[in-house]
PDB file of C-alpha atoms (C1' of nucleotides) in Angstrom:
ATOM      1  CA  MET A 147     151.791  -0.097-170.359  1.00  0.00           C
ATOM      2  CA  ASN A 148     148.349  -1.174-170.516  1.00  0.00           C
ATOM      3  CA  LEU A 149     146.829  -1.755-173.948  1.00  0.00           C
ATOM      4  CA  GLN A 150     143.213  -2.632-172.767  1.00  0.00           C
ATOM      5  CA  PRO A 151     142.095   1.345-173.647  1.00  0.00           C
ATOM      6  CA  LEU A 152     144.180   1.384-176.544  1.00  0.00           C
ATOM      7  CA  VAL A 153     141.474  -1.814-177.877  1.00  0.00           C
ATOM      8  CA  LEU A 154     138.609   0.172-176.628  1.00  0.00           C
ATOM      9  CA  ALA A 155     139.380   3.185-178.363  1.00  0.00           C
ATOM     10  CA  LEU A 156     140.217   1.919-181.345  1.00  0.00           C
ATOM     11  CA  LEU A 157     136.394  -0.214-180.933  1.00  0.00           C
ATOM     12  CA  GLU A 158     134.770   3.375-180.946  1.00  0.00           C
ATOM     13  CA  GLY A 159     134.555   3.791-184.173  1.00  0.00           C
ATOM     14  CA  GLY A 160     133.233   0.827-184.885  1.00  0.00           C
ATOM     15  CA  PRO A 161     133.312  -3.342-184.999  1.00  0.00           C
ATOM     16  CA  LEU A 162     137.538  -4.489-186.106  1.00  0.00           C
ATOM     17  CA  TYR A 163     138.718  -7.897-185.747  1.00  0.00           C
ATOM     18  CA  GLY A 164     141.682  -8.641-184.495  1.00  0.00           C
ATOM     19  CA  TYR A 165     144.360  -7.869-187.012  1.00  0.00           C
ATOM     20  CA  LEU A 166     142.898  -4.950-188.189  1.00  0.00           C
ATOM     21  CA  ILE A 167     143.131  -3.706-184.422  1.00  0.00           C
ATOM     22  CA  ALA A 168     147.156  -4.851-183.964  1.00  0.00           C
ATOM     23  CA  GLN A 169     147.745  -3.003-187.169  1.00  0.00           C
ATOM     24  CA  ARG A 170     145.962   0.019-186.652  1.00  0.00           C
ATOM     25  CA  ALA A 171     147.745   0.087-183.758  1.00  0.00           C
ATOM     26  CA  ARG A 172     151.185  -0.026-184.892  1.00  0.00           C
ATOM     27  CA  LYS A 173     150.225   2.345-187.654  1.00  0.00           C
ATOM     28  CA  LYS A 174     149.264   5.197-185.509  1.00  0.00           C
ATOM     29  CA  ALA A 175     150.859   4.775-182.458  1.00  0.00           C
ATOM     30  CA  GLY A 176     154.079   2.722-183.907  1.00  0.00           C
ATOM     31  CA  LEU A 177     153.578   0.557-180.680  1.00  0.00           C
ATOM     32  CA  LYS A 178     154.659  -2.882-181.356  1.00  0.00           C
ATOM     33  CA  TRP A 179     152.063  -5.027-180.679  1.00  0.00           C
ATOM     34  CA  GLU A 180     152.070  -8.287-180.026  1.00  0.00           C
ATOM     35  CA  GLU A 181     149.821 -11.341-181.113  1.00  0.00           C
ATOM     36  CA  GLY A 182     150.235 -13.215-178.028  1.00  0.00           C
ATOM     37  CA  THR A 183     149.447 -10.159-175.407  1.00  0.00           C
ATOM     38  CA  LEU A 184     146.467  -8.861-178.183  1.00  0.00           C
ATOM     39  CA  TYR A 185     144.033 -12.107-178.599  1.00  0.00           C
ATOM     40  CA  PRO A 186     144.450 -13.112-175.003  1.00  0.00           C
ATOM     41  CA  LEU A 187     143.630  -9.214-174.519  1.00  0.00           C
ATOM     42  CA  LEU A 188     140.470 -10.077-176.135  1.00  0.00           C
ATOM     43  CA  HIS A 189     139.254 -12.668-174.792  1.00  0.00           C
ATOM     44  CA  LYS A 190     139.549 -11.535-171.592  1.00  0.00           C
ATOM     45  CA  MET A 191     137.707  -8.117-171.955  1.00  0.00           C
ATOM     46  CA  GLU A 192     135.044 -10.417-174.171  1.00  0.00           C
ATOM     47  CA  ARG A 193     134.486 -12.663-170.631  1.00  0.00           C
ATOM     48  CA  GLY A 194     134.045  -8.790-168.391  1.00  0.00           C
ATOM     49  CA  GLY A 195     131.589  -7.619-170.360  1.00  0.00           C
ATOM     50  CA  LEU A 196     133.700  -5.126-171.963  1.00  0.00           C
ATOM     51  CA  VAL A 197     133.197  -6.116-175.730  1.00  0.00           C
ATOM     52  CA  ARG A 198     131.142  -8.723-177.729  1.00  0.00           C
ATOM     53  CA  SER A 199     132.391 -10.802-180.303  1.00  0.00           C
ATOM     54  CA  GLU A 200     131.309 -12.329-183.726  1.00  0.00           C
ATOM     55  CA  TRP A 201     132.047 -14.562-186.257  1.00  0.00           C
ATOM     56  CA  ARG A 202     131.085 -13.044-189.953  1.00  0.00           C
ATOM     57  CA  GLU A 203     132.152 -14.716-193.077  1.00  0.00           C
ATOM     58  CA  ALA A 204     131.345 -13.978-196.581  1.00  0.00           C
ATOM     59  CA  PRO A 205     131.812 -16.499-199.757  1.00  0.00           C
ATOM     60  CA  GLY A 206     135.513 -16.115-201.166  1.00  0.00           C
ATOM     61  CA  GLU A 207     136.580 -14.308-198.053  1.00  0.00           C
ATOM     62  CA  ARG A 208     138.112 -15.368-194.961  1.00  0.00           C
ATOM     63  CA  ARG A 209     136.364 -15.893-191.933  1.00  0.00           C
ATOM     64  CA  ARG A 210     136.813 -13.030-189.344  1.00  0.00           C
ATOM     65  CA  LYS A 211     136.077 -12.326-185.721  1.00  0.00           C
ATOM     66  CA  TYR A 212     134.567  -8.729-185.251  1.00  0.00           C
ATOM     67  CA  TYR A 213     134.975  -7.550-181.241  1.00  0.00           C
ATOM     68  CA  ALA A 214     132.623  -4.519-180.686  1.00  0.00           C
ATOM     69  CA  LEU A 215     132.131  -2.335-177.532  1.00  0.00           C
ATOM     70  CA  THR A 216     129.187  -3.203-175.350  1.00  0.00           C
ATOM     71  CA  ARG A 217     127.411  -0.212-173.013  1.00  0.00           C
ATOM     72  CA  SER A 218     130.025  -1.167-170.306  1.00  0.00           C
ATOM     73  CA  GLY A 219     132.555  -1.289-172.762  1.00  0.00           C
ATOM     74  CA  HIS A 220     131.864   2.467-173.361  1.00  0.00           C
ATOM     75  CA  ALA A 221     131.777   3.444-169.573  1.00  0.00           C
ATOM     76  CA  ALA A 222     135.178   1.930-169.530  1.00  0.00           C
ATOM     77  CA  LEU A 223     137.057   3.736-172.550  1.00  0.00           C
ATOM     78  CA  ALA A 224     135.721   7.369-170.613  1.00  0.00           C
ATOM     79  CA  GLY A 225     137.053   6.037-167.443  1.00  0.00           C
ATOM     80  CA  ALA A 226     140.484   5.002-169.016  1.00  0.00           C
ATOM     81  CA  ARG A 227     140.362   9.109-171.002  1.00  0.00           C
ATOM     82  CA  THR A 228     140.174  10.576-167.112  1.00  0.00           C
ATOM     83  CA  ASP A 229     142.574   7.839-165.965  1.00  0.00           C
ATOM     84  CA  TRP A 230     145.077   8.653-168.659  1.00  0.00           C
ATOM     85  CA  ARG A 231     145.141  12.058-168.540  1.00  0.00           C
ATOM     86  CA  GLU A 232     145.382  12.651-164.988  1.00  0.00           C
ATOM     87  CA  GLN A 233     148.367   9.937-165.151  1.00  0.00           C
ATOM     88  CA  VAL A 234     149.882  11.895-167.515  1.00  0.00           C
ATOM     89  CA  LYS A 235     149.398  15.065-165.419  1.00  0.00           C
ATOM     90  CA  ALA A 236     151.233  13.417-162.068  1.00  0.00           C
ATOM     91  CA  VAL A 237     154.168  11.450-164.140  1.00  0.00           C
ATOM     92  CA  SER A 238     154.948  14.516-166.207  1.00  0.00           C
ATOM     93  CA  ARG A 239     155.062  16.964-162.880  1.00  0.00           C
ATOM     94  CA  ILE A 240     157.650  14.564-161.726  1.00  0.00           C
ATOM     95  CA  LEU A 241     159.309  13.742-164.427  1.00  0.00           C
ATOM     96  CA  LEU A 242     159.586  16.641-166.995  1.00  0.00           C
ATOM     97  CA  GLY A 243     159.326  19.044-164.045  1.00  0.00           C
ATOM     98  CA  GLY A 244     157.217  21.772-162.241  1.00  0.00           C
ATOM     99  CA  ARG A 245     154.756  22.626-164.803  1.00  0.00           C
ATOM    100  CA  HIS A 246     151.469  20.091-165.687  1.00  0.00           C
ATOM    101  CA  ALA A 247     151.199  18.511-168.608  1.00  0.00           C
ATOM    102  CA  ASP A 248     148.687  19.157-171.242  1.00  0.00           C
ATOM    103  CA  ALA A 249     147.439  15.586-172.544  1.00  0.00           C
ATOM    104  CA  ARG A 250     145.875  16.858-175.345  1.00  0.00           C
TER     105      ARG A 250
ATOM    106  CA  MET B   8     153.612   2.360-164.878  1.00  0.00           C
ATOM    107  CA  ASN B   9     157.189   2.055-164.470  1.00  0.00           C
ATOM    108  CA  LEU B  10     158.194   3.488-161.562  1.00  0.00           C
ATOM    109  CA  GLN B  11     162.182   3.617-162.241  1.00  0.00           C
ATOM    110  CA  PRO B  12     161.766   6.490-164.094  1.00  0.00           C
ATOM    111  CA  LEU B  13     160.307   8.548-161.256  1.00  0.00           C
ATOM    112  CA  VAL B  14     163.003   7.878-159.076  1.00  0.00           C
ATOM    113  CA  LEU B  15     165.825   9.045-161.761  1.00  0.00           C
ATOM    114  CA  ALA B  16     163.699  12.012-161.327  1.00  0.00           C
ATOM    115  CA  LEU B  17     163.821  12.124-157.631  1.00  0.00           C
ATOM    116  CA  LEU B  18     167.050  11.521-157.710  1.00  0.00           C
ATOM    117  CA  GLU B  19     167.757  14.493-159.684  1.00  0.00           C
ATOM    118  CA  GLY B  20     167.956  16.792-157.083  1.00  0.00           C
ATOM    119  CA  GLY B  21     170.399  15.072-155.045  1.00  0.00           C
ATOM    120  CA  PRO B  22     170.711  12.117-152.815  1.00  0.00           C
ATOM    121  CA  LEU B  23     167.814  11.153-151.118  1.00  0.00           C
ATOM    122  CA  TYR B  24     166.733   7.656-149.015  1.00  0.00           C
ATOM    123  CA  GLY B  25     164.571   5.729-150.165  1.00  0.00           C
ATOM    124  CA  TYR B  26     161.627   6.979-147.899  1.00  0.00           C
ATOM    125  CA  LEU B  27     161.844   9.529-148.296  1.00  0.00           C
ATOM    126  CA  ILE B  28     161.467   9.128-152.271  1.00  0.00           C
ATOM    127  CA  ALA B  29     158.000   7.157-152.187  1.00  0.00           C
ATOM    128  CA  GLN B  30     156.805  10.392-149.957  1.00  0.00           C
ATOM    129  CA  ARG B  31     157.899  12.851-152.634  1.00  0.00           C
ATOM    130  CA  ALA B  32     156.331  10.543-154.705  1.00  0.00           C
ATOM    131  CA  ARG B  33     152.696  10.564-153.337  1.00  0.00           C
ATOM    132  CA  LYS B  34     153.157  13.804-152.493  1.00  0.00           C
ATOM    133  CA  LYS B  35     153.770  15.127-155.946  1.00  0.00           C
ATOM    134  CA  ALA B  36     151.729  12.761-157.853  1.00  0.00           C
ATOM    135  CA  GLY B  37     149.581  11.214-155.595  1.00  0.00           C
ATOM    136  CA  LEU B  38     150.940   7.483-156.651  1.00  0.00           C
ATOM    137  CA  LYS B  39     150.439   4.730-154.207  1.00  0.00           C
ATOM    138  CA  TRP B  40     153.945   3.940-154.135  1.00  0.00           C
ATOM    139  CA  GLU B  41     154.166   0.538-152.259  1.00  0.00           C
ATOM    140  CA  GLU B  42     157.847  -0.066-150.102  1.00  0.00           C
ATOM    141  CA  GLY B  43     157.846  -3.756-151.521  1.00  0.00           C
ATOM    142  CA  THR B  44     157.881  -2.307-155.087  1.00  0.00           C
ATOM    143  CA  LEU B  45     160.509   0.942-154.061  1.00  0.00           C
ATOM    144  CA  TYR B  46     163.023  -1.028-152.274  1.00  0.00           C
ATOM    145  CA  PRO B  47     163.262  -4.050-154.871  1.00  0.00           C
ATOM    146  CA  LEU B  48     163.690  -1.830-157.498  1.00  0.00           C
ATOM    147  CA  LEU B  49     166.370   0.625-155.553  1.00  0.00           C
ATOM    148  CA  HIS B  50     168.321  -2.481-155.332  1.00  0.00           C
ATOM    149  CA  LYS B  51     167.954  -3.799-159.279  1.00  0.00           C
ATOM    150  CA  MET B  52     169.020   0.167-160.268  1.00  0.00           C
ATOM    151  CA  GLU B  53     172.231   0.045-158.120  1.00  0.00           C
ATOM    152  CA  ARG B  54     172.719  -3.481-159.471  1.00  0.00           C
ATOM    153  CA  GLY B  55     172.386  -2.046-163.173  1.00  0.00           C
ATOM    154  CA  GLY B  56     174.491   1.178-162.392  1.00  0.00           C
ATOM    155  CA  LEU B  57     172.144   3.716-162.150  1.00  0.00           C
ATOM    156  CA  VAL B  58     172.573   4.837-158.841  1.00  0.00           C
ATOM    157  CA  ARG B  59     175.089   4.067-155.964  1.00  0.00           C
ATOM    158  CA  SER B  60     174.196   4.053-152.319  1.00  0.00           C
ATOM    159  CA  GLU B  61     175.751   4.952-149.261  1.00  0.00           C
ATOM    160  CA  TRP B  62     174.578   4.596-145.433  1.00  0.00           C
ATOM    161  CA  ARG B  63     174.839   7.657-143.757  1.00  0.00           C
ATOM    162  CA  GLU B  64     174.854   7.660-139.676  1.00  0.00           C
ATOM    163  CA  ALA B  65     174.565  11.406-137.783  1.00  0.00           C
ATOM    164  CA  PRO B  66     174.771  10.598-133.853  1.00  0.00           C
ATOM    165  CA  GLY B  67     171.273  10.690-132.554  1.00  0.00           C
ATOM    166  CA  GLU B  68     169.648   9.962-135.663  1.00  0.00           C
ATOM    167  CA  ARG B  69     168.531   6.740-137.329  1.00  0.00           C
ATOM    168  CA  ARG B  70     170.856   5.619-140.116  1.00  0.00           C
ATOM    169  CA  ARG B  71     169.617   5.908-143.273  1.00  0.00           C
ATOM    170  CA  LYS B  72     170.153   4.885-147.010  1.00  0.00           C
ATOM    171  CA  TYR B  73     171.282   7.581-148.736  1.00  0.00           C
ATOM    172  CA  TYR B  74     170.993   7.049-153.556  1.00  0.00           C
ATOM    173  CA  ALA B  75     172.701   8.844-155.724  1.00  0.00           C
ATOM    174  CA  LEU B  76     172.608   8.949-159.334  1.00  0.00           C
ATOM    175  CA  THR B  77     175.050   7.949-161.084  1.00  0.00           C
ATOM    176  CA  ARG B  78     176.367   9.085-164.650  1.00  0.00           C
ATOM    177  CA  SER B  79     174.735   6.433-166.419  1.00  0.00           C
ATOM    178  CA  GLY B  80     171.630   6.820-163.836  1.00  0.00           C
ATOM    179  CA  HIS B  81     171.824  10.504-165.760  1.00  0.00           C
ATOM    180  CA  ALA B  82     171.730   9.751-169.144  1.00  0.00           C
ATOM    181  CA  ALA B  83     169.167   6.843-168.770  1.00  0.00           C
ATOM    182  CA  LEU B  84     166.693   9.553-166.971  1.00  0.00           C
ATOM    183  CA  ALA B  85     167.341  12.144-170.490  1.00  0.00           C
ATOM    184  CA  GLY B  86     165.936   8.483-172.556  1.00  0.00           C
ATOM    185  CA  ALA B  87     163.283   7.850-169.918  1.00  0.00           C
ATOM    186  CA  ARG B  88     161.876  11.730-170.669  1.00  0.00           C
ATOM    187  CA  THR B  89     161.953  11.440-174.237  1.00  0.00           C
ATOM    188  CA  ASP B  90     160.434   7.788-174.097  1.00  0.00           C
ATOM    189  CA  TRP B  91     157.958   9.346-171.792  1.00  0.00           C
ATOM    190  CA  ARG B  92     157.037  12.389-174.334  1.00  0.00           C
ATOM    191  CA  GLU B  93     156.978   9.808-177.222  1.00  0.00           C
ATOM    192  CA  GLN B  94     154.760   7.570-175.342  1.00  0.00           C
ATOM    193  CA  VAL B  95     152.046  10.200-174.083  1.00  0.00           C
ATOM    194  CA  LYS B  96     151.770  11.322-177.810  1.00  0.00           C
ATOM    195  CA  ALA B  97     151.562   7.671-179.392  1.00  0.00           C
ATOM    196  CA  VAL B  98     148.876   6.936-176.540  1.00  0.00           C
ATOM    197  CA  SER B  99     147.059   9.925-176.428  1.00  0.00           C
ATOM    198  CA  ARG B 100     146.690  10.073-180.491  1.00  0.00           C
ATOM    199  CA  ILE B 101     144.592   6.930-179.864  1.00  0.00           C
ATOM    200  CA  LEU B 102     142.797   7.506-176.622  1.00  0.00           C
ATOM    201  CA  LEU B 103     142.213  10.888-176.980  1.00  0.00           C
ATOM    202  CA  GLY B 104     141.943  11.483-180.897  1.00  0.00           C
ATOM    203  CA  GLY B 105     143.044  13.314-183.729  1.00  0.00           C
ATOM    204  CA  ARG B 106     145.695  15.389-182.656  1.00  0.00           C
ATOM    205  CA  HIS B 107     148.994  14.636-181.007  1.00  0.00           C
ATOM    206  CA  ALA B 108     149.481  15.356-177.126  1.00  0.00           C
ATOM    207  CA  ASP B 109     152.106  18.013-175.657  1.00  0.00           C
ATOM    208  CA  ALA B 110     153.719  16.472-172.763  1.00  0.00           C
ATOM    209  CA  ARG B 111     154.767  19.440-171.313  1.00  0.00           C
TER     210      ARG B 111
ATOM    211  C1'  DT C 233     155.293   2.280-121.238  1.00  0.00           C
ATOM    212  C1'  DT C 234     152.934   2.292-124.773  1.00  0.00           C
ATOM    213  C1'  DA C 235     151.425   3.487-129.328  1.00  0.00           C
ATOM    214  C1'  DA C 236     152.660   5.703-133.276  1.00  0.00           C
ATOM    215  C1'  DT C 237     156.453   7.034-137.390  1.00  0.00           C
ATOM    216  C1'  DT C 238     159.993   6.491-139.128  1.00  0.00           C
ATOM    217  C1'  DA C 239     163.184   3.620-141.937  1.00  0.00           C
ATOM    218  C1'  DC C 240     164.769  -0.436-143.750  1.00  0.00           C
ATOM    219  C1'  DC C 241     164.481  -5.144-145.713  1.00  0.00           C
ATOM    220  C1'  DT C 242     162.068  -9.549-147.715  1.00  0.00           C
ATOM    221  C1'  DA C 243     159.203 -13.733-149.776  1.00  0.00           C
ATOM    222  C1'  DG C 244     154.800 -14.926-152.181  1.00  0.00           C
ATOM    223  C1'  DA C 245     150.890 -14.137-155.246  1.00  0.00           C
ATOM    224  C1'  DT C 246     148.866 -11.611-159.133  1.00  0.00           C
ATOM    225  C1'  DA C 247     148.599  -9.302-163.605  1.00  0.00           C
ATOM    226  C1'  DA C 248     150.291  -8.004-167.835  1.00  0.00           C
ATOM    227  C1'  DT C 249     153.198  -8.208-171.742  1.00  0.00           C
ATOM    228  C1'  DC C 250     156.909 -11.078-174.640  1.00  0.00           C
ATOM    229  C1'  DA C 251     158.782 -14.872-177.178  1.00  0.00           C
ATOM    230  C1'  DA C 252     157.910 -18.468-180.175  1.00  0.00           C
ATOM    231  C1'  DG C 253     155.500 -21.102-181.616  1.00  0.00           C
ATOM    232  C1'  DG C 254     150.945 -23.647-184.626  1.00  0.00           C
ATOM    233  C1'  DT C 255     147.338 -23.616-187.796  1.00  0.00           C
ATOM    234  C1'  DA C 256     144.444 -22.869-191.652  1.00  0.00           C
ATOM    235  C1'  DT C 257     142.931 -19.810-195.387  1.00  0.00           C
ATOM    236  C1'  DG C 258     143.570 -16.423-199.574  1.00  0.00           C
ATOM    237  C1'  DA C 259     146.199 -14.240-203.308  1.00  0.00           C
ATOM    238  C1'  DA C 260     150.395 -13.417-206.566  1.00  0.00           C
ATOM    239  C1'  DC C 261     153.712 -15.707-208.786  1.00  0.00           C
ATOM    240  C1'  DC C 262     155.839 -18.799-212.163  1.00  0.00           C
TER     241       DC C 262
ATOM    242  C1'  DG D  32     149.939 -27.060-210.034  1.00  0.00           C
ATOM    243  C1'  DG D  33     153.154 -25.822-206.778  1.00  0.00           C
ATOM    244  C1'  DT D  34     155.764 -22.717-203.948  1.00  0.00           C
ATOM    245  C1'  DT D  35     155.514 -18.577-201.140  1.00  0.00           C
ATOM    246  C1'  DC D  36     153.894 -14.591-198.780  1.00  0.00           C
ATOM    247  C1'  DA D  37     150.300 -12.327-196.171  1.00  0.00           C
ATOM    248  C1'  DT D  38     146.057 -12.537-193.333  1.00  0.00           C
ATOM    249  C1'  DA D  39     143.614 -13.934-189.788  1.00  0.00           C
ATOM    250  C1'  DC D  40     143.308 -17.075-185.754  1.00  0.00           C
ATOM    251  C1'  DC D  41     145.219 -19.071-181.434  1.00  0.00           C
ATOM    252  C1'  DT D  42     148.054 -21.410-177.367  1.00  0.00           C
ATOM    253  C1'  DT D  43     151.817 -21.941-174.175  1.00  0.00           C
ATOM    254  C1'  DG D  44     155.234 -21.066-171.776  1.00  0.00           C
ATOM    255  C1'  DA D  45     158.793 -17.331-170.056  1.00  0.00           C
ATOM    256  C1'  DT D  46     159.665 -12.774-168.170  1.00  0.00           C
ATOM    257  C1'  DT D  47     159.012  -8.934-165.822  1.00  0.00           C
ATOM    258  C1'  DA D  48     156.606  -5.263-162.818  1.00  0.00           C
ATOM    259  C1'  DT D  49     153.826  -4.691-159.546  1.00  0.00           C
ATOM    260  C1'  DC D  50     150.889  -5.351-154.985  1.00  0.00           C
ATOM    261  C1'  DT D  51     150.039  -8.162-150.566  1.00  0.00           C
ATOM    262  C1'  DA D  52     151.619  -9.042-146.338  1.00  0.00           C
ATOM    263  C1'  DG D  53     154.503  -9.619-143.811  1.00  0.00           C
ATOM    264  C1'  DG D  54     158.950  -8.580-140.950  1.00  0.00           C
ATOM    265  C1'  DT D  55     162.854  -5.858-138.003  1.00  0.00           C
ATOM    266  C1'  DA D  56     164.440  -2.221-135.034  1.00  0.00           C
ATOM    267  C1'  DA D  57     165.070   2.909-133.961  1.00  0.00           C
ATOM    268  C1'  DT D  58     162.984   7.665-132.566  1.00  0.00           C
ATOM    269  C1'  DT D  59     158.942  10.443-131.294  1.00  0.00           C
ATOM    270  C1'  DA D  60     154.777  11.614-128.637  1.00  0.00           C
ATOM    271  C1'  DA D  61     151.667  10.758-125.379  1.00  0.00           C
TER     272       DA D  61
END
DNA sequence: TTAATTACCTAGATAATCAAGGTATGAACC
DNA sequence: GGTTCATACCTTGATTATCTAGGTAATTAA
């Protein structure tokens, strides 16, 4: 399904940690989101420079690793939005019939 | 991207052979469709009972292997359409923002 | 007769995702 | 104090889809 764009979009509103990302995705989209997919993906995105991570700990709280979009992550998100709209159009044209789809 | 639903949709209008399916997909959707993907997919769909195939040859023409939807293929297509609409909604909600997407 | 297009195919590599675990901390309960 | 549940991170190995890069053979065009 290509989950990377969704991670980018969820991080647009500000830094989040992995566990929260998974929850948001489930809640917002009903996607079953395996942690075995999410964490390696986050690591890969960090290696690719799309996000940066930072451990945060407060006394009496558990450690959480927050991920934030980089400049290049913002750019990738913009590209992913365009790609998605085009993909919706292309697939819908074939799958749903003549009229083009409206991705919004 | 999951190409199987597209094959099912293209076959809805009547039997087609593989090479034509690839062309239609490219023309209709601008998808670069590798034959190394298409033929194994058709074989798998035939094993799964979604399509059946038949060689046709006319004098002075080349042999072509036509694929046609089975009853179960039609059912799978209906399911794929529903799935696609839901997926567009879910992904668009996260990726494009608040309002749900209209897959048609 | 040579080259391009049509039409089928396969084998191996790559990439994304899933399944199924593991570790450790904090909260809730009795 | 001990148990259990939810949180929060992670990895390894398998599965699956797709791509790359070929191969074969027949028809058409130059």
